[in-house]
Tab-separated table of C-alpha atoms and ligand atoms in Angstrom:
chain	number	residue	atom	x	y	z
A	24	UNK	CA	7.044	27.010	-8.946
A	25	UNK	CA	9.765	29.089	-7.222
A	26	UNK	CA	13.178	27.763	-6.182
A	27	UNK	CA	12.591	25.329	-3.295
A	28	UNK	CA	13.493	26.406	0.221
A	29	UNK	CA	15.923	24.056	2.023
A	30	UNK	CA	13.109	22.133	3.711
A	31	UNK	CA	11.254	21.746	0.452
A	32	UNK	CA	14.489	20.597	-1.177
A	33	UNK	CA	14.496	17.635	1.216
A	34	UNK	CA	11.105	16.579	-0.099
A	35	UNK	CA	12.395	16.780	-3.649
A	36	UNK	CA	15.409	14.675	-2.592
A	37	UNK	CA	12.983	12.036	-1.389
A	38	UNK	CA	11.680	11.696	-4.955
A	39	UNK	CA	15.170	10.979	-6.343
A	40	UNK	CA	15.406	7.297	-7.422
A	41	UNK	CA	18.901	7.225	-5.891
A	42	UNK	CA	17.194	7.478	-2.474
A	43	UNK	CA	14.988	4.463	-2.974
A	44	UNK	CA	17.294	1.803	-1.546
A	45	UNK	CA	17.516	3.705	1.742
A	46	UNK	CA	15.290	6.762	2.098
A	47	UNK	CA	15.398	6.602	5.903
A	48	UNK	CA	18.220	9.122	6.535
A	49	UNK	CA	16.252	11.732	4.537
A	50	UNK	CA	13.059	10.851	6.411
A	51	UNK	CA	14.993	11.361	9.649
A	52	UNK	CA	16.219	14.797	8.558
A	53	UNK	CA	12.655	15.786	7.704
A	54	UNK	CA	11.391	14.441	11.050
A	55	UNK	CA	14.072	16.359	12.955
A	56	UNK	CA	13.037	19.585	11.208
A	57	UNK	CA	9.398	19.318	12.353
A	58	UNK	CA	6.299	19.846	10.202
A	59	UNK	CA	7.009	21.375	6.790
A	60	UNK	CA	4.420	24.016	6.035
A	61	UNK	CA	4.256	25.484	2.554
A	62	UNK	CA	1.120	27.640	2.640
A	63	UNK	CA	1.904	29.096	-0.785
A	64	UNK	CA	1.559	25.558	-2.174
A	65	UNK	CA	-1.403	24.708	0.126
A	66	UNK	CA	0.725	21.838	1.458
A	67	UNK	CA	1.678	20.642	4.952
A	68	UNK	CA	3.960	17.652	5.481
A	69	UNK	CA	3.912	15.798	8.798
A	70	UNK	CA	6.471	13.233	9.853
A	71	UNK	CA	6.222	12.711	13.636
A	72	UNK	CA	4.200	9.774	14.951
A	73	UNK	CA	1.959	12.015	17.060
A	74	UNK	CA	1.128	14.371	14.171
A	75	UNK	CA	0.447	11.593	11.633
A	76	UNK	CA	-1.681	9.756	14.182
A	77	UNK	CA	-3.667	12.901	14.955
A	78	UNK	CA	-4.330	13.749	11.297
A	79	UNK	CA	-5.529	10.193	10.592
A	80	UNK	CA	-7.957	10.316	13.517
A	81	UNK	CA	-9.095	13.932	13.019
A	82	UNK	CA	-12.796	14.263	12.066
A	83	UNK	CA	-12.022	17.075	9.609
A	84	UNK	CA	-9.477	14.983	7.652
A	85	UNK	CA	-10.917	14.142	4.234
A	86	UNK	CA	-9.853	11.667	1.571
A	87	UNK	CA	-11.781	13.087	-1.377
A	88	UNK	CA	-9.122	15.004	-3.295
A	89	UNK	CA	-11.750	17.151	-5.021
A	90	UNK	CA	-12.142	19.001	-1.723
A	91	UNK	CA	-8.626	20.419	-2.038
A	92	UNK	CA	-7.972	24.000	-3.045
A	93	UNK	CA	-5.490	22.809	-5.692
A	94	UNK	CA	-8.096	20.487	-7.284
A	95	UNK	CA	-10.708	23.247	-7.229
A	96	UNK	CA	-8.254	25.585	-8.918
A	97	UNK	CA	-7.515	22.986	-11.610
A	98	UNK	CA	-11.248	22.484	-12.198
A	99	UNK	CA	-11.760	26.233	-12.455
A	100	UNK	CA	-8.961	26.271	-15.059
A	101	UNK	CA	-10.920	23.772	-17.148
A	102	UNK	CA	-9.320	20.465	-16.149
A	103	UNK	CA	-11.494	17.358	-15.969
A	104	UNK	CA	-11.959	16.638	-12.235
A	105	UNK	CA	-12.038	12.829	-12.545
A	106	UNK	CA	-10.667	11.548	-15.835
A	107	UNK	CA	-10.869	7.930	-14.557
A	108	UNK	CA	-14.502	8.198	-13.453
A	109	UNK	CA	-15.652	7.684	-9.893
A	110	UNK	CA	-12.718	6.911	-7.533
A	111	UNK	CA	-12.373	3.842	-5.303
A	112	UNK	CA	-13.646	4.365	-1.751
A	113	UNK	CA	-10.080	4.963	-0.527
A	114	UNK	CA	-10.543	8.423	-2.063
A	115	UNK	CA	-14.101	9.036	-0.869
A	116	UNK	CA	-15.625	10.395	2.343
A	117	UNK	CA	-18.838	9.491	4.146
A	118	UNK	CA	-21.558	8.725	3.249
A	119	UNK	CA	-20.264	7.113	0.000
A	120	UNK	CA	-17.140	5.750	1.708
A	121	UNK	CA	-19.154	4.137	4.498
A	122	UNK	CA	-21.690	2.603	2.125
A	123	UNK	CA	-19.156	1.108	-0.301
A	124	UNK	CA	-16.735	-0.079	2.375
A	125	UNK	CA	-19.548	-1.861	4.188
A	126	UNK	CA	-20.563	-3.736	1.025
A	127	UNK	CA	-17.154	-5.424	0.666
A	128	UNK	CA	-16.109	-5.450	4.318
A	129	UNK	CA	-17.410	-8.924	5.083
A	130	UNK	CA	-15.317	-10.530	2.333
A	131	UNK	CA	-12.141	-9.407	4.146
A	132	UNK	CA	-13.157	-9.990	7.763
A	133	UNK	CA	-10.716	-11.864	10.040
A	134	UNK	CA	-13.050	-14.883	10.082
A	135	UNK	CA	-13.274	-15.158	6.289
A	136	UNK	CA	-9.515	-14.614	5.993
A	137	UNK	CA	-8.788	-17.348	8.533
A	138	UNK	CA	-10.794	-19.816	6.432
A	139	UNK	CA	-8.574	-19.012	3.421
A	140	UNK	CA	-5.389	-19.965	5.257
A	141	UNK	CA	-5.134	-23.652	4.198
A	142	UNK	CA	-5.577	-22.742	0.521
A	143	UNK	CA	-3.013	-19.964	0.773
A	144	UNK	CA	-0.529	-22.273	2.541
A	145	UNK	CA	-0.972	-24.766	-0.335
A	146	UNK	CA	-0.341	-22.006	-2.888
A	147	UNK	CA	2.865	-21.017	-1.061
A	148	UNK	CA	4.030	-24.649	-0.970
A	149	UNK	CA	3.422	-24.910	-4.710
A	150	UNK	CA	5.574	-21.836	-5.369
A	151	UNK	CA	8.329	-23.137	-3.072
A	152	UNK	CA	8.323	-26.533	-4.844
A	153	UNK	CA	9.189	-24.738	-8.062
A	154	UNK	CA	11.925	-22.761	-6.291
A	155	UNK	CA	13.437	-25.922	-4.777
A	156	UNK	CA	13.884	-27.450	-8.210
A	157	UNK	CA	15.792	-24.429	-9.495
A	158	UNK	CA	18.265	-24.235	-6.549
A	159	UNK	CA	18.105	-20.435	-6.311
A	160	UNK	CA	15.377	-17.880	-6.529
A	161	UNK	CA	14.391	-14.366	-7.247
A	162	UNK	CA	12.272	-13.519	-4.217
A	163	UNK	CA	9.982	-11.049	-5.974
A	164	UNK	CA	9.204	-12.850	-9.242
A	165	UNK	CA	9.139	-16.353	-7.732
A	166	UNK	CA	7.352	-15.767	-4.439
A	167	UNK	CA	6.475	-12.287	-3.122
A	168	UNK	CA	4.593	-11.178	-6.259
A	169	UNK	CA	2.792	-14.317	-7.518
A	170	UNK	CA	1.165	-15.162	-4.186
A	171	UNK	CA	-0.794	-11.961	-3.409
A	172	UNK	CA	-1.780	-11.427	-7.028
A	173	UNK	CA	-3.176	-14.979	-7.236
A	174	UNK	CA	-5.041	-14.536	-3.943
A	175	UNK	CA	-6.721	-11.238	-4.805
A	176	UNK	CA	-7.572	-12.504	-8.321
A	177	UNK	CA	-9.239	-15.558	-6.862
A	178	UNK	CA	-11.242	-13.516	-4.328
A	179	UNK	CA	-12.390	-10.958	-6.888
A	180	UNK	CA	-12.959	-13.407	-9.722
A	181	UNK	CA	-10.306	-11.942	-12.027
A	182	UNK	CA	-8.768	-14.747	-14.162
A	183	UNK	CA	-5.116	-15.143	-13.140
A	184	UNK	CA	-4.273	-15.909	-16.807
A	185	UNK	CA	-4.979	-12.206	-17.440
A	186	UNK	CA	-2.182	-11.100	-15.079
A	187	UNK	CA	0.256	-10.332	-17.931
A	188	UNK	CA	-2.447	-8.069	-19.391
A	189	UNK	CA	-3.212	-6.025	-16.288
A	190	UNK	CA	0.151	-6.070	-14.464
A	191	UNK	CA	1.705	-3.069	-16.200
A	192	UNK	CA	-1.485	-0.989	-15.862
A	193	UNK	CA	-1.684	-1.847	-12.180
A	194	UNK	CA	1.994	-0.981	-11.620
A	195	UNK	CA	1.595	2.367	-13.412
A	196	UNK	CA	-1.483	3.215	-11.336
A	197	UNK	CA	0.467	2.396	-8.175
A	198	UNK	CA	3.073	4.934	-9.280
A	199	UNK	CA	0.272	7.464	-9.635
A	200	UNK	CA	0.213	7.666	-5.829
A	201	UNK	CA	3.696	9.239	-5.790
A	202	UNK	CA	3.620	12.848	-4.545
A	203	UNK	CA	5.280	14.498	-7.569
A	204	UNK	CA	2.506	17.050	-8.097
A	205	UNK	CA	2.394	17.973	-4.401
A	206	UNK	CA	6.180	18.273	-3.989
A	207	UNK	CA	7.214	19.676	-7.395
A	208	UNK	CA	4.078	20.876	-9.184
A	209	UNK	CA	4.826	18.447	-12.035
A	210	UNK	CA	3.485	15.011	-12.836
A	211	UNK	CA	5.795	13.052	-15.158
A	212	UNK	CA	4.104	10.122	-16.924
A	213	UNK	CA	0.555	11.385	-16.222
A	214	UNK	CA	-0.711	10.677	-19.751
A	215	UNK	CA	0.598	7.089	-19.702
A	216	UNK	CA	-1.062	6.529	-16.317
A	217	UNK	CA	-4.332	7.962	-17.583
A	218	UNK	CA	-4.330	5.518	-20.500
A	219	UNK	CA	-3.475	2.619	-18.148
A	220	UNK	CA	-6.287	3.625	-15.788
A	221	UNK	CA	-8.835	3.840	-18.589
A	222	UNK	CA	-7.687	0.477	-19.962
A	223	UNK	CA	-7.974	-1.269	-16.569
A	224	UNK	CA	-11.460	0.120	-15.998
A	225	UNK	CA	-12.475	-1.090	-19.458
A	226	UNK	CA	-11.062	-4.521	-18.708
A	227	UNK	CA	-13.006	-4.715	-15.422
A	228	UNK	CA	-16.195	-3.493	-17.103
A	229	UNK	CA	-15.914	-6.322	-19.677
A	230	UNK	CA	-15.259	-8.841	-16.929
A	231	UNK	CA	-18.297	-7.570	-15.076
A	232	UNK	CA	-20.486	-8.127	-18.101
A	233	UNK	CA	-19.217	-11.712	-18.364
A	234	UNK	CA	-20.028	-12.329	-14.678
A	235	UNK	CA	-23.428	-10.735	-15.073
A	236	UNK	CA	-24.211	-13.291	-17.772
A	237	UNK	CA	-22.581	-16.127	-15.864
A	238	UNK	CA	-22.247	-15.482	-12.119
A	239	UNK	CA	-19.523	-17.278	-10.161
A	240	UNK	CA	-18.626	-17.617	-6.483
A	241	UNK	CA	-16.572	-14.424	-6.300
A	242	UNK	CA	-16.727	-10.807	-5.148
A	243	UNK	CA	-17.516	-9.301	-8.570
A	244	UNK	CA	-20.560	-11.575	-8.908
A	245	UNK	CA	-21.543	-10.768	-5.310
A	246	UNK	CA	-21.434	-7.014	-5.994
A	247	UNK	CA	-23.438	-7.450	-9.204
A	248	UNK	CA	-26.114	-9.310	-7.205
A	249	UNK	CA	-26.251	-6.403	-4.734
A	250	UNK	CA	-26.506	-3.922	-7.599
A	251	UNK	CA	-29.350	-5.862	-9.202
A	252	UNK	CA	-31.221	-6.219	-5.918
A	253	UNK	CA	-31.727	-2.496	-5.341
A	254	UNK	CA	-30.111	0.908	-5.382
A	255	UNK	CA	-27.148	0.278	-3.086
A	256	UNK	CA	-24.424	0.864	-5.656
A	257	UNK	CA	-23.938	1.617	-9.352
A	258	UNK	CA	-22.104	-0.274	-12.073
A	259	UNK	CA	-19.388	2.407	-12.113
A	260	UNK	CA	-18.938	1.982	-8.351
A	261	UNK	CA	-18.456	-1.769	-8.784
A	262	UNK	CA	-15.748	-1.131	-11.376
A	263	UNK	CA	-14.056	1.449	-9.125
A	264	UNK	CA	-14.220	-0.867	-6.093
A	265	UNK	CA	-12.760	-3.853	-7.978
A	266	UNK	CA	-10.070	-1.603	-9.424
A	267	UNK	CA	-9.116	-0.481	-5.895
A	268	UNK	CA	-9.162	-3.996	-4.449
A	269	UNK	CA	-7.129	-5.453	-7.303
A	270	UNK	CA	-4.365	-2.851	-6.969
A	271	UNK	CA	-4.386	-2.511	-3.157
A	272	UNK	CA	-4.571	-6.292	-2.825
A	273	UNK	CA	-1.218	-7.008	-4.388
A	274	UNK	CA	0.924	-3.914	-5.050
A	275	UNK	CA	1.460	-3.629	-1.280
A	276	UNK	CA	1.601	-7.200	0.056
A	277	UNK	CA	4.380	-8.069	-2.394
A	278	UNK	CA	6.517	-5.438	-0.658
A	279	UNK	CA	5.674	-6.621	2.854
A	280	UNK	CA	6.787	-10.172	2.011
A	281	UNK	CA	9.902	-9.013	0.156
A	282	UNK	CA	10.923	-6.397	2.749
A	283	UNK	CA	10.641	-9.027	5.490
A	284	UNK	CA	12.772	-11.503	3.513
A	285	UNK	CA	15.421	-8.820	2.985
A	286	UNK	CA	15.404	-7.709	6.631
A	287	UNK	CA	15.737	-11.294	7.869
A	288	UNK	CA	18.524	-12.140	5.437
A	289	UNK	CA	20.375	-9.019	6.613
A	290	UNK	CA	19.765	-10.101	10.224
A	291	UNK	CA	20.506	-13.751	9.630
A	292	UNK	CA	19.626	-14.831	13.181
A	293	UNK	CA	16.016	-13.812	12.507
A	294	UNK	CA	15.817	-16.113	9.474
A	295	UNK	CA	17.162	-19.059	11.466
A	296	UNK	CA	14.892	-18.330	14.427
A	297	UNK	CA	11.757	-18.184	12.274
A	298	UNK	CA	12.765	-21.391	10.462
A	299	UNK	CA	12.799	-23.103	13.871
A	300	UNK	CA	9.659	-21.492	15.285
A	301	UNK	CA	6.711	-20.393	13.100
A	302	UNK	CA	5.158	-18.580	16.075
A	303	UNK	CA	7.690	-15.796	15.507
A	304	UNK	CA	6.062	-14.882	12.179
A	305	UNK	CA	3.602	-12.253	13.514
A	306	UNK	CA	6.470	-10.389	15.251
A	307	UNK	CA	8.507	-10.394	12.024
A	308	UNK	CA	5.502	-9.120	10.075
A	309	UNK	CA	4.715	-6.276	12.521
A	310	UNK	CA	8.339	-5.159	12.809
A	311	UNK	CA	8.710	-5.170	9.008
A	312	UNK	CA	5.555	-3.051	8.755
A	313	UNK	CA	7.170	-0.560	11.152
A	314	UNK	CA	10.768	-0.683	9.946
A	315	UNK	CA	10.235	-0.810	6.183
A	316	UNK	CA	6.572	-0.101	5.374
A	317	UNK	CA	5.065	-0.963	1.950
A	318	UNK	CA	3.029	2.273	1.986
A	319	UNK	CA	5.452	5.061	2.859
A	320	UNK	CA	3.043	7.990	2.911
A	321	UNK	CA	-0.632	8.878	2.706
A	322	UNK	CA	-2.473	12.132	2.073
A	323	UNK	CA	-5.487	13.991	3.419
A	324	UNK	CA	-7.340	17.215	2.673
A	325	UNK	CA	-8.389	19.569	5.467
A	326	UNK	CA	-12.203	19.593	5.371
A	327	UNK	CA	-12.222	22.555	7.790
A	328	UNK	CA	-9.583	24.793	9.377
A	329	UNK	CA	-7.495	22.447	11.526
A	330	UNK	CA	-4.730	22.591	14.140
A	331	UNK	CA	-2.310	19.678	14.359
A	332	UNK	CA	0.199	20.073	17.183
A	333	UNK	CA	1.097	23.722	16.724
A	334	UNK	CA	0.518	23.749	12.982
A	335	UNK	CA	-2.515	25.534	11.582
A	336	UNK	CA	-3.978	24.146	8.360
A	337	UNK	CA	-6.534	26.180	6.430
A	338	UNK	CA	-9.552	24.402	4.980
A	339	UNK	CA	-8.770	22.925	1.549
A	340	UNK	CA	-5.031	22.502	2.102
A	341	UNK	CA	-3.386	19.130	1.517
A	342	UNK	CA	-1.618	17.195	4.267
A	343	UNK	CA	1.002	14.567	3.503
A	344	UNK	CA	1.823	12.095	6.248
A	345	UNK	CA	5.236	10.470	5.992
A	346	UNK	CA	4.375	7.193	7.743
A	347	UNK	CA	7.809	5.742	7.001
A	348	UNK	CA	9.373	8.642	8.957
A	349	UNK	CA	6.817	8.496	11.783
A	350	UNK	CA	7.482	4.823	12.395
A	351	UNK	CA	11.122	5.594	13.104
A	352	UNK	CA	10.268	8.453	15.442
A	353	UNK	CA	12.677	8.023	18.378
A	354	UNK	CA	10.089	9.634	20.640
A	355	UNK	CA	7.914	6.555	20.166
A	356	UNK	CA	10.291	3.691	19.401
A	357	UNK	CA	13.656	3.087	21.028
A	358	UNK	CA	16.506	2.291	18.636
A	359	UNK	CA	14.109	2.964	15.714
A	360	UNK	CA	16.667	2.103	13.029
A	361	UNK	CA	17.199	-1.421	14.406
A	362	UNK	CA	15.176	-4.304	12.987
A	363	UNK	CA	14.088	-5.986	16.200
A	364	UNK	CA	10.985	-8.204	15.983
A	365	UNK	CA	11.290	-9.006	19.692
A	366	UNK	CA	10.717	-5.436	20.902
A	367	UNK	CA	8.052	-5.189	23.549
A	368	UNK	CA	5.558	-2.987	21.737
A	369	UNK	CA	5.728	-2.474	17.981
A	370	UNK	CA	3.932	0.768	17.169
A	371	UNK	CA	3.189	1.564	13.552
A	372	UNK	CA	0.683	3.219	11.236
A	373	UNK	CA	1.529	1.018	8.249
A	374	UNK	CA	-2.149	0.157	7.632
A	375	UNK	CA	-3.292	3.688	8.410
A	376	UNK	CA	-5.766	4.469	11.182
A	377	UNK	CA	-9.364	5.622	11.553
A	378	UNK	CA	-12.156	5.203	8.997
A	379	UNK	CA	-9.799	4.284	6.135
A	380	UNK	CA	-7.828	1.690	8.121
A	381	UNK	CA	-6.664	-0.917	5.609
A	382	UNK	CA	-9.483	-3.275	4.765
A	383	UNK	CA	-6.995	-5.940	3.698
A	384	UNK	CA	-4.857	-5.863	6.861
A	385	UNK	CA	-5.931	-9.327	8.141
A	386	UNK	CA	-5.370	-10.809	4.679
A	387	UNK	CA	-1.977	-9.142	4.202
A	388	UNK	CA	-0.812	-10.209	7.668
A	389	UNK	CA	-1.882	-13.800	7.081
A	390	UNK	CA	-0.379	-14.039	3.579
A	391	UNK	CA	2.916	-12.681	4.873
A	392	UNK	CA	3.045	-14.853	8.011
A	393	UNK	CA	2.272	-18.039	6.048
A	394	UNK	CA	4.821	-17.214	3.324
A	395	UNK	CA	7.622	-16.191	5.673
A	396	UNK	CA	7.322	-19.166	7.995
A	397	UNK	CA	7.168	-21.544	4.997
A	398	UNK	CA	10.142	-20.075	3.118
A	399	UNK	CA	12.423	-20.028	6.170
A	400	UNK	CA	11.440	-23.569	7.211
A	401	UNK	CA	11.962	-24.925	3.705
A	402	UNK	CA	15.296	-23.136	3.083
A	403	UNK	CA	16.891	-22.523	6.492
A	404	UNK	CA	20.313	-21.860	4.936
A	405	UNK	CA	19.193	-19.305	2.342
A	406	UNK	CA	21.316	-16.193	1.949
A	407	UNK	CA	21.402	-12.997	-0.102
A	408	UNK	CA	22.897	-13.637	-3.526
A	409	UNK	CA	23.285	-9.974	-4.473
A	410	UNK	CA	21.975	-6.505	-3.772
A	411	UNK	CA	18.268	-5.786	-4.235
A	412	UNK	CA	17.142	-3.463	-7.037
A	413	UNK	CA	14.315	-1.013	-6.299
A	414	UNK	CA	11.363	0.126	-8.381
A	415	UNK	CA	11.106	3.917	-8.818
A	416	UNK	CA	7.942	4.089	-6.632
A	417	UNK	CA	8.052	6.537	-3.725
A	418	UNK	CA	4.718	5.796	-2.021
A	419	UNK	CA	4.303	2.081	-2.755
A	420	UNK	CA	8.050	1.635	-2.358
A	421	UNK	CA	9.422	-1.828	-3.030
A	422	UNK	CA	11.996	-3.964	-4.753
A	423	UNK	CA	12.032	-4.958	-8.410
A	424	UNK	CA	14.345	-7.894	-7.671
A	425	UNK	CA	15.907	-9.686	-4.710
A	426	UNK	CA	18.250	-12.567	-5.543
A	427	UNK	CA	18.456	-15.360	-2.965
A	428	UNK	CA	20.746	-18.411	-2.894
A	429	UNK	CA	19.380	-21.508	-1.212
A	430	UNK	CA	22.518	-22.809	0.473
B	525	HEM	C1	1.089	-5.147	3.525
B	525	HEM	C2	0.089	-4.904	2.770
B	525	HEM	C3	-0.750	-3.676	2.857
B	525	HEM	C4	-0.450	-2.441	3.350
B	525	HEM	C5	0.848	-1.974	3.986
B	525	HEM	C6	-1.628	-1.626	3.183
B	525	HEM	C7	-1.719	-0.314	3.601
B	525	HEM	C8	-2.856	0.439	3.557
B	525	HEM	C9	-2.982	1.775	4.075
B	525	HEM	C10	-1.872	2.591	4.708
B	525	HEM	C11	-4.256	2.169	3.865
B	525	HEM	C12	-4.878	3.517	4.293
B	525	HEM	C13	-4.662	4.576	3.283
B	525	HEM	C14	-5.185	5.907	3.769
B	525	HEM	O1	-5.578	6.038	4.934
B	525	HEM	O2	-5.186	6.856	2.976
B	525	HEM	C15	-4.944	1.104	3.193
B	525	HEM	C16	-6.253	1.139	2.788
B	525	HEM	C17	-6.835	0.135	2.079
B	525	HEM	N1	-6.314	-1.115	1.798
B	525	HEM	FE1	-4.520	-1.796	2.294
B	525	HEM	N2	-2.613	-2.364	2.595
B	525	HEM	C18	-2.118	-3.635	2.397
B	525	HEM	C19	-2.786	-4.709	1.849
B	525	HEM	C20	-4.066	-4.684	1.400
B	525	HEM	C21	-4.766	-5.810	0.843
B	525	HEM	C22	-4.236	-7.232	0.722
B	525	HEM	C23	-5.986	-5.368	0.460
B	525	HEM	C24	-7.022	-6.206	-0.185
B	525	HEM	C25	-8.217	-6.220	0.049
B	525	HEM	C26	-6.059	-3.949	0.815
B	525	HEM	C27	-7.132	-3.122	0.613
B	525	HEM	C28	-7.249	-1.829	1.088
B	525	HEM	C29	-8.424	-1.015	0.889
B	525	HEM	C30	-9.689	-1.407	0.156
B	525	HEM	C31	-8.159	0.217	1.508
B	525	HEM	C32	-9.088	1.430	1.584
B	525	HEM	C33	-9.813	1.417	2.897
B	525	HEM	C34	-10.726	2.602	3.053
B	525	HEM	O3	-10.546	3.618	2.389
B	525	HEM	O4	-11.669	2.493	3.851
B	525	HEM	N3	-4.871	-3.578	1.381
B	525	HEM	N4	-4.075	0.047	3.033
């Protein structure tokens, strides 16, 4: 790759771990510069709300990475197109995307999610009981992480006792979404991620065989029953779907809960207000999704020649959408850098838009609202006990630790 032009250098800056605590000034610089088009790299980076919104809704936007010119070139050079096997439906297009999404859609519908609320509230209370005994807590390890991982494990039928086994593989696969290849042409840690991905698929395949022998009341058993009843999906597709749901179900929600706790503790009046009135929780959740989103960027491939705003994108080129920048677009949100859950309209793309709109959005919103109202009510005088530390992740950006004192 040649020496980066100034605009490209900003993208490389974004990858620097030193930016992780506060990447927003760099996002703003990128937004102010307009779309970054690097035709020689077959890459186009959008950061305004209007452009990101348009790409997500555009009928020619594809999610199957094999349709990209760069992937086709790699295949032509002898690389294996899909070393993990078939991808989860997040990375598929119709008709496969539609078919697989429909098969699991019901399990995450608002009605089903609503029925889970009492159980989830009890799980949160259990975690907070443990915190109360200790007198201080580490918001990630003690609350924001254990809740979503327990919930998605229970829904899928993955034994929670196995969490120590799959947690590092899941974390590494989450890091695989970082745009190193697109922005620099290099992919540090790719071999380790490949091994983690193969291990997790093997683990899920074994679990599937156990459920096939002994079905339970969970999603894996449900998908096996569908597989056995006809030709609606294959065994490999079940593994890929469970793999997607397991990772998407917790590597993101942990960051929504933690980012909201941090934002409220930095705007202390919001913590106190929520402690006094649980009805404020949805506003806190939506503003956190806008202000500090758990998924900072998503990608698409142009399935045909496209025009977005004034930018022309040839078929096969990759488009990166910097959602975290778009959600602070001053053309759409007044005072975008203020955390203000009371603003009249909170506009964000934190769950995406269009056919790939987050399947787990109702679940994530409910888990976060229940957790945040419970933690503020239980510990109304909590305060930050130190600075947060961030994980290296760019795309699924989030904290590794967040120390909180209870009084
Ligand atoms: C705060 C938490 C969450 C955030 C911010 C989030 C964000 C997103 C985003 C931005 C997308 C779209 C990606 C794209 O268009 O390329 C997405 C898709 C998806 N999410 Fe979530 N997600 C969250 C929680 C969850 C949970 C709890 C689940 C569990 C079921 C989940 C499952 C999925 C699935 C299966 C997709 C793929 C949908 C499709 O391709 O049709 N997510 N999520």
